[in-house]
Coordinates of N, CA, C and O in Angstrom, one line a residue:
I1 N 0.9 -1.3 0.0 CA 0.1 0.0 -0.1 C 0.9 1.3 -0.1 O 1.8 1.5 0.8
M2 N 0.7 2.1 -1.1 CA 1.5 3.3 -1.1 C 0.3 4.5 -0.6 O -0.5 4.7 -1.5
N3 N 0.4 4.6 0.7 CA -0.6 5.5 1.1 C -0.3 6.9 0.9 O 0.8 7.6 1.7
E4 N -1.0 7.7 0.0 CA -0.5 9.0 -0.3 C -0.6 10.0 0.9 O -1.5 10.1 1.5
S5 N 0.5 10.6 1.2 CA 0.8 11.6 2.0 C 0.5 11.0 3.6 O 0.3 11.8 4.5
F6 N 0.6 9.7 3.9 CA 0.7 9.3 5.2 C 2.0 9.6 5.8 O 3.0 9.4 5.4
A7 N 1.9 10.0 7.2 CA 3.1 10.3 7.9 C 2.8 10.3 9.3 O 1.6 10.8 9.6
D8 N 3.7 10.0 10.1 CA 3.7 10.4 11.5 C 4.6 11.6 11.8 O 5.8 11.4 11.8
L9 N 4.0 12.7 12.0 CA 4.7 13.9 12.1 C 5.6 13.9 13.3 O 6.6 14.9 13.4
R10 N 5.3 13.1 14.2 CA 6.2 13.0 15.7 C 7.5 12.7 15.4 O 8.4 12.9 16.2
V11 N 7.8 12.1 14.2 CA 9.4 11.8 14.0 C 10.3 13.0 13.8 O 11.4 12.9 13.9
W12 N 9.7 14.1 13.6 CA 10.4 15.4 13.2 C 10.7 16.0 14.6 O 11.2 17.2 14.5
G13 N 10.3 15.7 15.5 CA 10.6 16.4 16.9 C 9.7 16.1 18.0 O 9.2 15.0 18.2
N14 N 9.4 17.1 19.0 CA 8.7 16.7 20.2 C 7.2 17.3 20.0 O 6.6 17.8 20.9
L15 N 6.6 16.7 18.9 CA 5.2 17.1 18.7 C 4.2 16.3 19.7 O 4.4 15.2 19.9
E16 N 3.5 17.1 20.5 CA 2.7 16.3 21.6 C 1.1 16.7 21.1 O 0.7 17.6 20.6
L17 N 0.4 15.6 21.2 CA -1.1 15.6 20.7 C -2.0 15.4 21.9 O -1.6 14.7 22.9
N18 N -3.2 15.8 21.7 CA -4.2 15.6 22.8 C -4.7 14.1 22.9 O -5.4 13.8 23.7
Q19 N -4.4 13.5 21.8 CA -4.8 11.9 21.9 C -3.9 11.1 20.8 O -3.4 11.6 19.8
E20 N -3.9 9.8 21.0 CA -3.2 9.1 20.1 C -4.0 9.2 18.7 O -5.1 8.9 18.7
Y21 N -3.2 9.5 17.7 CA -4.0 9.4 16.3 C -3.6 8.3 15.4 O -4.1 8.1 14.4
L22 N -2.8 7.3 15.7 CA -2.5 6.2 15.0 C -2.6 4.9 15.8 O -1.6 3.9 15.8
P23 N -3.5 4.6 16.5 CA -3.6 3.3 17.6 C -3.5 2.1 16.8 O -2.6 1.3 17.2
F24 N -4.2 1.9 15.8 CA -4.1 0.7 15.0 C -2.8 0.4 14.4 O -1.9 -0.6 14.5
Y25 N -2.3 1.3 13.7 CA -1.1 1.3 13.0 C 0.1 1.1 14.1 O 0.8 0.0 13.9
N26 N 0.0 1.7 15.2 CA 1.1 1.5 16.2 C 1.0 0.1 16.9 O 2.0 -0.3 17.5
R27 N -0.1 -0.6 16.9 CA -0.1 -1.9 17.3 C 0.3 -3.0 16.5 O 0.5 -4.1 16.8
L28 N 0.5 -2.6 15.1 CA 0.9 -3.5 14.3 C 2.5 -3.9 14.7 O 3.3 -3.2 14.2
K29 N 2.8 -4.9 15.1 CA 4.1 -5.3 15.5 C 4.6 -6.7 14.9 O 5.7 -6.8 14.4
T30 N 3.6 -7.8 14.7 CA 4.1 -8.9 14.3 C 3.6 -9.0 12.8 O 2.5 -8.3 12.5
D31 N 4.3 -9.8 12.0 CA 4.0 -9.9 10.4 C 3.9 -8.5 9.8 O 3.3 -8.4 8.9
T32 N 4.7 -7.7 10.3 CA 4.7 -6.3 9.8 C 6.1 -5.7 9.4 O 6.8 -5.9 10.4
V33 N 6.5 -5.3 8.3 CA 7.8 -4.6 8.1 C 7.5 -3.2 8.3 O 6.5 -2.6 7.7
R34 N 8.4 -2.7 9.2 CA 8.1 -1.3 9.6 C 9.5 -0.5 9.4 O 10.5 -1.1 9.7
G35 N 9.5 0.8 9.2 CA 10.6 1.6 9.3 C 10.2 2.9 8.7 O 9.3 3.4 8.4
Q36 N 11.3 3.8 8.5 CA 11.1 5.2 8.0 C 11.5 5.1 6.4 O 12.6 4.3 6.0
L37 N 10.8 5.8 5.8 CA 11.0 5.8 4.4 C 11.2 7.3 4.0 O 10.5 8.2 4.4
H38 N 12.3 7.5 3.2 CA 12.5 9.0 2.6 C 12.3 8.8 1.2 O 13.0 8.3 0.5
A39 N 11.2 9.6 0.8 CA 11.0 9.5 -0.6 C 11.8 10.5 -1.4 O 11.9 11.6 -0.9
S40 N 12.1 10.2 -2.7 CA 12.8 11.3 -3.3 C 11.9 12.3 -4.1 O 12.4 13.1 -4.6
V41 N 10.6 12.1 -3.9 CA 9.6 12.9 -4.7 C 8.9 13.5 -3.4 O 8.5 12.9 -2.4
L42 N 8.7 14.9 -3.5 CA 8.0 15.5 -2.4 C 7.2 16.6 -3.1 O 7.5 17.4 -3.8
G43 N 5.9 16.6 -2.7 CA 4.9 17.7 -3.3 C 4.6 17.3 -4.7 O 4.3 18.5 -5.4
G44 N 4.4 16.3 -5.1 CA 4.0 16.1 -6.6 C 4.9 15.0 -7.4 O 6.0 14.6 -7.0
G45 N 4.3 14.3 -8.4 CA 5.0 13.4 -9.0 C 5.1 12.1 -8.4 O 6.0 11.4 -8.5
T46 N 3.9 11.7 -7.9 CA 3.9 10.4 -7.1 C 4.2 9.3 -8.0 O 4.7 8.3 -7.7
A47 N 3.9 9.4 -9.4 CA 4.3 8.3 -10.3 C 5.8 8.0 -10.2 O 6.3 6.9 -10.7
N48 N 6.7 9.0 -10.1 CA 8.0 8.7 -9.9 C 8.5 7.9 -8.7 O 9.2 7.1 -8.9
S49 N 7.6 8.2 -7.6 CA 8.0 7.4 -6.3 C 7.5 5.9 -6.8 O 8.3 5.0 -6.4
E50 N 6.3 5.6 -7.5 CA 5.9 4.4 -7.9 C 7.0 3.8 -8.8 O 7.2 2.5 -8.6
F51 N 7.5 4.6 -9.7 CA 8.6 4.1 -10.4 C 9.6 3.3 -9.8 O 10.1 2.3 -10.1
E52 N 10.1 4.1 -8.8 CA 11.2 3.6 -8.0 C 10.9 2.4 -7.4 O 11.6 1.3 -7.2
V53 N 9.6 2.4 -6.8 CA 9.3 1.2 -5.8 C 9.1 -0.1 -6.8 O 9.6 -1.3 -6.4
L54 N 8.2 0.1 -7.9 CA 8.1 -1.1 -8.8 C 9.2 -1.6 -9.7 O 9.1 -2.8 -10.0
T55 N 10.1 -0.7 -10.1 CA 11.3 -1.2 -10.8 C 12.5 -1.3 -10.2 O 13.3 -2.0 -10.5
G56 N 12.7 -0.7 -8.9 CA 14.1 -0.5 -8.3 C 15.1 0.4 -8.8 O 16.1 0.4 -8.4
C57 N 14.5 1.1 -9.9 CA 15.4 2.2 -10.4 C 15.3 3.3 -9.6 O 14.3 3.9 -9.4
S58 N 16.5 4.0 -9.6 CA 16.6 5.4 -8.7 C 16.3 6.6 -9.6 O 16.8 6.6 -10.7
M59 N 15.3 7.3 -9.1 CA 15.2 8.7 -9.9 C 16.4 9.7 -9.7 O 16.6 10.6 -10.6
G60 N 17.2 9.2 -8.7 CA 18.5 10.0 -8.6 C 19.4 9.8 -9.9 O 20.5 10.7 -9.9
L61 N 19.2 8.9 -10.6 CA 20.2 8.5 -11.9 C 19.5 9.3 -13.1 O 20.1 9.2 -14.2
L62 N 18.4 9.9 -13.0 CA 17.8 10.5 -14.1 C 17.7 12.1 -14.0 O 17.8 12.4 -12.8
P63 N 17.4 12.6 -15.0 CA 17.4 14.2 -15.0 C 16.1 14.6 -14.0 O 15.3 13.9 -13.9
A64 N 16.3 15.8 -13.3 CA 15.3 16.2 -12.4 C 13.9 16.3 -13.1 O 12.8 16.3 -12.5
S65 N 13.9 16.6 -14.3 CA 12.6 16.8 -15.2 C 12.0 15.5 -15.7 O 11.2 15.7 -16.7
C66 N 12.5 14.4 -15.5 CA 12.1 13.3 -16.1 C 11.0 12.7 -15.5 O 10.9 12.7 -14.0
Y67 N 10.1 12.2 -16.1 CA 8.7 11.5 -15.5 C 8.8 10.0 -16.3 O 8.2 10.0 -17.5
P68 N 9.5 9.1 -15.9 CA 9.4 7.9 -16.6 C 8.2 7.3 -17.1 O 8.1 6.7 -18.3
Y69 N 7.0 7.4 -16.4 CA 5.8 6.9 -16.9 C 5.5 7.5 -18.1 O 4.8 6.8 -19.0
Q70 N 5.8 8.7 -18.4 CA 5.4 9.4 -19.5 C 6.6 9.4 -20.6 O 6.3 9.6 -21.9
Q71 N 7.8 9.4 -20.3 CA 8.9 9.5 -21.0 C 9.8 8.3 -21.4 O 10.4 8.3 -22.6
L72 N 9.6 7.3 -20.7 CA 10.6 6.3 -20.7 C 10.1 4.8 -21.0 O 10.6 4.0 -21.7
I73 N 8.8 4.6 -20.4 CA 8.1 3.3 -20.6 C 7.3 3.4 -21.6 O 6.2 3.8 -21.6
S74 N 7.4 2.6 -22.8 CA 6.6 2.5 -23.9 C 6.5 1.1 -24.3 O 5.9 0.9 -25.5
K75 N 7.1 0.1 -23.5 CA 6.8 -1.2 -23.8 C 7.1 -1.9 -22.8 O 7.4 -1.6 -21.6
E76 N 6.9 -3.5 -22.8 CA 7.3 -4.2 -21.5 C 8.5 -3.8 -20.7 O 9.6 -3.3 -21.5
F77 N 8.3 -3.6 -19.5 CA 9.6 -3.1 -18.7 C 9.8 -4.0 -17.3 O 8.8 -4.3 -16.8
P78 N 11.0 -4.3 -17.3 CA 11.2 -5.2 -16.1 C 10.8 -4.5 -14.8 O 11.2 -3.3 -14.6
S79 N 10.2 -5.5 -14.0 CA 9.8 -4.7 -12.7 C 9.6 -6.0 -11.6 O 9.6 -7.1 -11.9
M80 N 9.4 -5.5 -10.4 CA 8.8 -6.3 -9.5 C 7.5 -7.1 -9.7 O 7.5 -8.3 -9.5
V81 N 6.8 -6.4 -10.5 CA 5.5 -7.1 -11.0 C 5.8 -8.2 -11.9 O 5.3 -9.3 -11.7
S82 N 6.6 -8.0 -13.0 CA 6.9 -8.9 -14.1 C 7.6 -10.2 -13.4 O 7.3 -11.3 -13.5
L83 N 8.6 -9.8 -12.3 CA 9.1 -10.9 -11.6 C 8.4 -11.7 -10.9 O 8.5 -13.1 -10.9
L84 N 7.5 -11.2 -10.1 CA 6.4 -12.1 -9.3 C 5.6 -12.8 -10.2 O 5.1 -14.0 -9.9
K85 N 5.1 -12.1 -11.4 CA 4.3 -12.8 -12.3 C 5.0 -14.1 -12.9 O 4.4 -15.1 -12.9
E86 N 6.3 -13.9 -13.2 CA 7.1 -15.2 -13.6 C 7.1 -16.3 -12.4 O 7.3 -17.4 -12.8
E87 N 7.0 -15.9 -11.3 CA 7.0 -16.8 -10.1 C 5.6 -17.4 -9.8 O 5.4 -18.0 -8.8
G88 N 4.6 -17.0 -10.7 CA 3.3 -17.6 -10.6 C 2.3 -16.7 -9.8 O 1.1 -17.2 -9.4
Y89 N 2.6 -15.6 -9.4 CA 1.8 -14.6 -8.9 C 0.6 -13.9 -9.8 O 1.0 -13.8 -10.9
T90 N -0.5 -13.9 -9.3 CA -1.5 -13.0 -10.0 C -1.3 -11.6 -9.6 O -1.3 -11.4 -8.2
T91 N -1.4 -10.5 -10.4 CA -0.8 -9.3 -10.0 C -1.9 -8.2 -10.2 O -2.6 -8.3 -11.2
Y92 N -2.2 -7.5 -9.2 CA -3.4 -6.5 -9.2 C -2.7 -5.1 -8.8 O -1.8 -4.9 -8.0
S93 N -3.2 -4.1 -9.5 CA -3.0 -2.6 -9.1 C -4.4 -2.2 -8.8 O -5.3 -2.3 -9.5
I94 N -4.3 -1.3 -7.8 CA -5.6 -0.6 -7.5 C -5.0 1.0 -7.3 O -4.2 1.3 -6.5
H95 N -5.7 1.9 -8.1 CA -5.4 3.4 -8.0 C -6.6 4.1 -8.4 O -6.9 4.2 -9.7
P96 N -7.4 4.5 -7.5 CA -8.7 5.0 -7.7 C -8.7 6.3 -8.2 O -9.3 7.4 -7.6
E97 N -8.1 6.6 -9.3 CA -8.0 7.8 -10.0 C -8.1 7.6 -11.5 O -8.2 6.5 -11.9
N98 N -8.0 8.7 -12.3 CA -8.1 8.5 -13.8 C -6.9 7.8 -14.2 O -5.8 7.8 -13.9
R99 N -7.4 6.7 -15.1 CA -6.4 5.8 -15.6 C -5.3 6.3 -16.5 O -4.2 5.7 -16.8
R100 N -5.7 7.6 -17.1 CA -4.6 8.2 -17.9 C -3.7 9.0 -17.2 O -2.7 9.5 -17.9
N101 N -3.9 9.3 -15.9 CA -2.9 10.1 -15.1 C -1.5 9.5 -15.3 O -1.4 8.2 -14.9
W102 N -0.6 10.3 -15.7 CA 0.8 9.7 -15.8 C 1.0 8.4 -16.7 O 1.9 7.8 -16.6
N103 N 0.0 8.3 -17.5 CA 0.0 7.2 -18.4 C -0.1 5.8 -17.8 O 0.5 4.8 -18.3
R104 N -0.5 5.9 -16.4 CA -0.6 4.6 -15.6 C -1.3 3.4 -16.3 O -0.8 2.3 -16.2
E105 N -2.3 3.7 -17.2 CA -3.0 2.4 -17.6 C -2.1 1.6 -18.6 O -2.2 0.4 -18.4
K106 N -1.4 2.2 -19.3 CA -0.4 1.6 -20.4 C 0.8 1.1 -19.3 O 1.2 0.1 -19.5
V107 N 1.4 1.9 -18.6 CA 2.6 1.6 -17.8 C 2.2 0.3 -17.0 O 3.2 -0.6 -16.8
Y108 N 1.1 0.4 -16.2 CA 0.9 -0.8 -15.3 C 0.9 -1.9 -16.2 O 1.2 -3.0 -15.8
E109 N 0.3 -2.1 -17.4 CA 0.2 -3.2 -18.4 C 1.6 -3.5 -18.7 O 2.2 -4.7 -18.7
Y110 N 2.6 -2.4 -19.0 CA 4.1 -2.8 -19.4 C 4.7 -3.4 -18.2 O 5.7 -4.1 -18.5
L111 N 4.4 -2.9 -17.1 CA 5.1 -3.5 -15.9 C 4.7 -5.0 -15.5 O 5.4 -5.7 -14.8
G112 N 3.5 -5.4 -16.1 CA 3.2 -6.8 -15.9 C 1.8 -6.9 -15.1 O 1.5 -8.2 -14.7
F113 N 1.1 -5.9 -14.6 CA 0.0 -6.2 -13.8 C -1.1 -6.9 -14.7 O -1.4 -6.7 -16.0
D114 N -1.8 -8.0 -14.1 CA -2.8 -8.6 -14.8 C -4.2 -8.0 -14.7 O -4.8 -8.1 -15.5
H115 N -4.4 -7.3 -13.5 CA -5.6 -6.7 -13.3 C -5.4 -5.4 -12.7 O -4.5 -5.1 -11.8
S116 N -6.1 -4.3 -13.1 CA -6.0 -2.9 -12.6 C -7.5 -2.5 -12.2 O -8.5 -2.6 -13.0
Y117 N -7.5 -1.8 -11.0 CA -8.7 -1.0 -10.9 C -8.7 0.3 -10.7 O -7.6 0.9 -10.1
W118 N -9.4 1.1 -11.3 CA -9.4 2.6 -11.3 C -10.5 3.3 -10.7 O -11.5 2.6 -10.2
M119 N -10.7 4.6 -10.9 CA -11.8 5.3 -10.4 C -13.2 4.9 -10.7 O -13.9 4.7 -9.7
E120 N -13.3 4.5 -11.9 CA -14.7 4.2 -12.3 C -15.2 2.7 -11.6 O -16.2 2.5 -11.5
D121 N -14.1 2.0 -11.3 CA -14.3 0.8 -10.5 C -14.8 1.0 -9.2 O -15.1 0.0 -8.3
F122 N -14.8 2.2 -8.6 CA -15.3 2.6 -7.1 C -16.6 3.4 -7.2 O -16.8 4.2 -6.3
D123 N -17.3 3.3 -8.4 CA -18.5 4.2 -8.6 C -19.4 4.1 -7.3 O -19.7 2.9 -7.1
G124 N -19.8 5.0 -6.7 CA -20.6 5.0 -5.6 C -19.9 4.7 -4.4 O -20.6 4.5 -3.2
G125 N -18.6 4.6 -4.4 CA -17.9 4.4 -3.1 C -17.7 5.8 -2.3 O -17.9 6.8 -2.6
E126 N -17.2 5.4 -0.9 CA -17.1 6.4 -0.1 C -16.1 7.4 -0.4 O -15.0 7.1 -0.9
I127 N -16.4 8.7 -0.5 CA -15.4 9.7 -0.8 C -14.9 10.4 0.5 O -15.7 10.8 1.2
L128 N -13.6 10.8 0.5 CA -13.2 11.5 1.7 C -12.2 12.7 1.1 O -11.4 12.3 0.3
H129 N -12.5 13.9 1.4 CA -11.8 14.9 0.8 C -12.2 14.9 -0.8 O -13.4 14.8 -0.9
A130 N -11.4 14.7 -1.7 CA -11.7 14.7 -3.0 C -11.5 13.3 -3.6 O -11.5 13.2 -5.0
G131 N -11.1 12.3 -3.0 CA -10.9 11.2 -3.4 C -11.5 10.0 -2.7 O -12.1 10.0 -1.7
I132 N -11.6 8.8 -3.4 CA -12.0 7.4 -2.9 C -11.3 7.4 -1.5 O -10.2 7.3 -1.3
S133 N -12.1 7.0 -0.4 CA -11.5 6.7 0.9 C -10.6 5.5 1.1 O -10.8 4.5 0.2
D134 N -9.7 5.6 2.0 CA -8.8 4.5 2.2 C -9.7 3.3 2.7 O -9.3 2.1 2.3
R135 N -10.7 3.7 3.4 CA -11.5 2.5 3.9 C -12.0 1.7 2.8 O -12.1 0.4 2.8
E136 N -12.5 2.3 1.8 CA -13.1 1.8 0.4 C -12.1 0.9 -0.3 O -12.5 -0.2 -0.7
I137 N -11.0 1.4 -0.4 CA -9.7 0.8 -1.1 C -9.4 -0.3 -0.3 O -9.1 -1.5 -0.8
Y138 N -9.2 -0.2 1.0 CA -8.8 -1.6 1.8 C -9.8 -2.5 1.7 O -9.3 -3.7 1.9
Q139 N -11.0 -2.2 1.8 CA -12.1 -3.3 1.5 C -11.9 -4.0 0.2 O -12.1 -5.2 0.2
R140 N -11.5 -3.3 -0.9 CA -11.3 -4.0 -2.1 C -10.0 -5.0 -1.9 O -10.2 -6.0 -2.4
V141 N -9.1 -4.5 -1.2 CA -7.9 -5.3 -1.1 C -8.4 -6.6 -0.5 O -8.1 -7.7 -0.7
I142 N -9.1 -6.4 0.7 CA -9.7 -7.6 1.6 C -10.4 -8.5 0.5 O -10.3 -9.6 0.6
D143 N -11.4 -7.9 -0.4 CA -12.2 -8.7 -1.0 C -11.5 -9.5 -2.1 O -11.8 -10.8 -2.3
I144 N -10.4 -8.9 -2.7 CA -9.6 -9.6 -3.6 C -8.9 -10.9 -3.0 O -8.8 -11.9 -3.5
Y145 N -8.3 -10.4 -1.8 CA -7.6 -11.5 -1.0 C -8.5 -12.7 -0.6 O -8.1 -13.8 -0.8
E146 N -9.6 -12.3 0.0 CA -10.5 -13.5 0.3 C -11.2 -14.3 -0.7 O -11.6 -15.3 -0.6
S147 N -11.2 -13.7 -2.0 CA -11.9 -14.4 -3.1 C -10.8 -15.1 -3.9 O -11.1 -15.8 -4.9
R148 N -9.5 -15.2 -3.5 CA -8.6 -15.8 -4.3 C -8.6 -17.2 -4.0 O -9.3 -17.7 -2.8
E149 N -8.1 -18.1 -4.9 CA -8.0 -19.6 -4.5 C -7.1 -19.9 -3.4 O -6.1 -19.0 -3.1
A150 N -7.4 -20.8 -2.6 CA -6.6 -21.2 -1.2 C -5.2 -21.0 -1.3 O -4.5 -20.1 -0.5
D151 N -4.4 -21.5 -2.2 CA -3.0 -21.6 -2.4 C -2.4 -20.3 -3.4 O -1.3 -20.6 -3.8
A152 N -3.3 -19.7 -4.0 CA -3.0 -18.8 -4.9 C -2.1 -17.7 -4.5 O -2.2 -17.2 -3.3
K153 N -0.9 -17.4 -5.4 CA 0.0 -16.4 -5.0 C -0.5 -15.2 -5.4 O -1.0 -15.0 -6.6
L154 N -0.4 -14.2 -4.7 CA -1.1 -12.7 -5.0 C -0.2 -11.6 -4.7 O 0.4 -11.6 -3.5
F155 N 0.0 -10.6 -5.6 CA 0.7 -9.4 -5.3 C -0.4 -8.4 -5.7 O -1.0 -8.2 -6.7
L156 N -0.5 -7.6 -4.7 CA -1.5 -6.3 -4.8 C -0.9 -5.1 -4.5 O -0.1 -4.8 -3.4
Y157 N -0.8 -4.2 -5.3 CA -0.2 -2.9 -5.2 C -1.3 -1.8 -5.4 O -2.2 -1.9 -6.2
N158 N -1.3 -1.0 -4.2 CA -2.4 -0.1 -4.0 C -1.8 1.3 -3.7 O -1.1 1.6 -2.9
V159 N -2.4 2.3 -4.6 CA -2.0 3.8 -4.3 C -3.2 4.4 -4.0 O -4.2 4.6 -4.7
T160 N -3.2 5.1 -2.7 CA -4.5 5.5 -2.2 C -4.7 7.1 -2.6 O -3.7 7.7 -3.3
M161 N -5.8 7.7 -2.6 CA -6.1 8.9 -2.8 C -6.7 9.7 -1.9 O -6.9 11.0 -2.1
Q162 N -7.2 9.2 -0.8 CA -7.9 10.0 0.3 C -7.2 11.1 0.7 O -7.9 12.2 0.9
N163 N -6.0 11.0 0.9 CA -5.1 12.4 1.4 C -4.3 13.2 0.4 O -3.6 14.0 0.6
H164 N -4.8 12.8 -0.9 CA -4.2 13.6 -2.0 C -4.6 15.0 -2.3 O -5.8 15.4 -2.3
G165 N -3.8 16.1 -2.0 CA -4.1 17.2 -2.4 C -5.1 18.1 -1.4 O -5.5 17.3 -0.5
G166 N -5.2 19.3 -1.6 CA -6.3 19.9 -0.7 C -5.8 20.0 0.8 O -6.6 19.7 1.8
Y167 N -4.5 20.1 1.0 CA -3.9 19.9 2.3 C -4.5 20.8 3.4 O -4.4 20.6 4.6
T168 N -5.1 21.9 2.8 CA -5.6 22.9 3.9 C -7.2 22.9 4.0 O -7.8 23.6 4.6
W169 N -7.9 21.8 3.4 CA -9.1 21.6 3.6 C -9.5 21.4 4.8 O -8.9 20.7 5.7
V170 N -10.7 21.8 5.2 CA -11.3 21.5 6.6 C -12.7 20.8 6.4 O -13.6 21.6 6.7
D171 N -12.6 19.8 5.9 CA -14.0 19.0 5.7 C -14.2 17.9 6.7 O -15.1 17.1 6.4
L172 N -13.3 17.6 7.6 CA -13.6 16.7 8.7 C -13.4 17.5 10.1 O -12.8 18.5 10.2
E173 N -14.1 16.9 10.9 CA -14.0 17.5 12.4 C -12.7 17.3 12.8 O -12.0 16.3 12.9
E174 N -12.1 18.5 13.3 CA -10.7 18.3 13.7 C -10.8 18.1 15.3 O -10.8 18.8 16.2
T175 N -10.4 16.7 15.6 CA -10.5 16.3 16.9 C -9.2 16.0 17.6 O -8.8 16.1 18.8
I176 N -8.2 16.1 16.6 CA -6.7 15.9 17.3 C -5.9 17.1 17.0 O -5.9 17.8 15.8
Q177 N -5.4 17.6 18.1 CA -4.7 18.9 18.2 C -3.4 18.6 18.9 O -3.2 18.0 19.7
A178 N -2.5 19.7 18.2 CA -1.0 19.8 18.9 C -1.2 20.4 20.3 O -2.0 21.3 20.5
T179 N -0.6 20.1 21.2 CA -0.8 20.6 22.6 C 0.4 21.4 23.1 O 0.3 22.0 23.9
N180 N 1.5 21.4 22.3 CA 2.5 22.2 22.7 C 3.0 23.1 21.5 O 4.3 23.6 21.6
L181 N 2.0 23.4 20.4 CA 2.4 24.3 19.5 C 1.0 24.7 18.8 O 0.1 24.0 19.0
D182 N 1.0 25.8 18.3 CA -0.3 26.5 17.5 C -0.4 25.4 16.4 O 0.5 25.3 15.4
S183 N -1.6 24.8 16.2 CA -1.8 23.8 15.1 C -1.9 24.3 13.7 O -1.8 23.8 12.8
R184 N -2.0 25.7 13.7 CA -2.1 26.3 12.5 C -0.7 26.5 11.8 O -0.6 27.0 10.7
D185 N 0.5 26.5 12.5 CA 1.8 26.7 12.2 C 2.1 25.5 11.1 O 1.8 24.4 11.3

């Protein structure tokens, strides 16, 4: 799961909050790989982060103005997806946004995904901010997992949209507040 804009801001210092805001996440201890990730992309160009994750290729070796999904990938391209497919995995991508953004529709095919779910596949789904909610997407992940054959190998790649853009929107009740600084800073 590549959760757009997910972050625990407490890693940057002594941020104190009026309540725990990641209780479920913080309880994930077993069967979970955890750590800090420093993304090479900040504030736009999510497809470049995807490119690094799915191919193992570093954006650090490409020009700053390069967008591989639009400029470099125009045919089958070696990836973690194609490798897993060779090992017998059925591969799924979920990105509840326009399939043409960053040329994902074609690129996901070139990387080896067997099945892809896009915005229109969530018609009527729960919206939070301006995107399909994480809850809606995670339910799709669960549905795919539970409907697979018992011993089937499954690779599921999911890019969320709930937290994308509109970072100053106030369309949710603000129940969690910083207690040691002005939350508006």
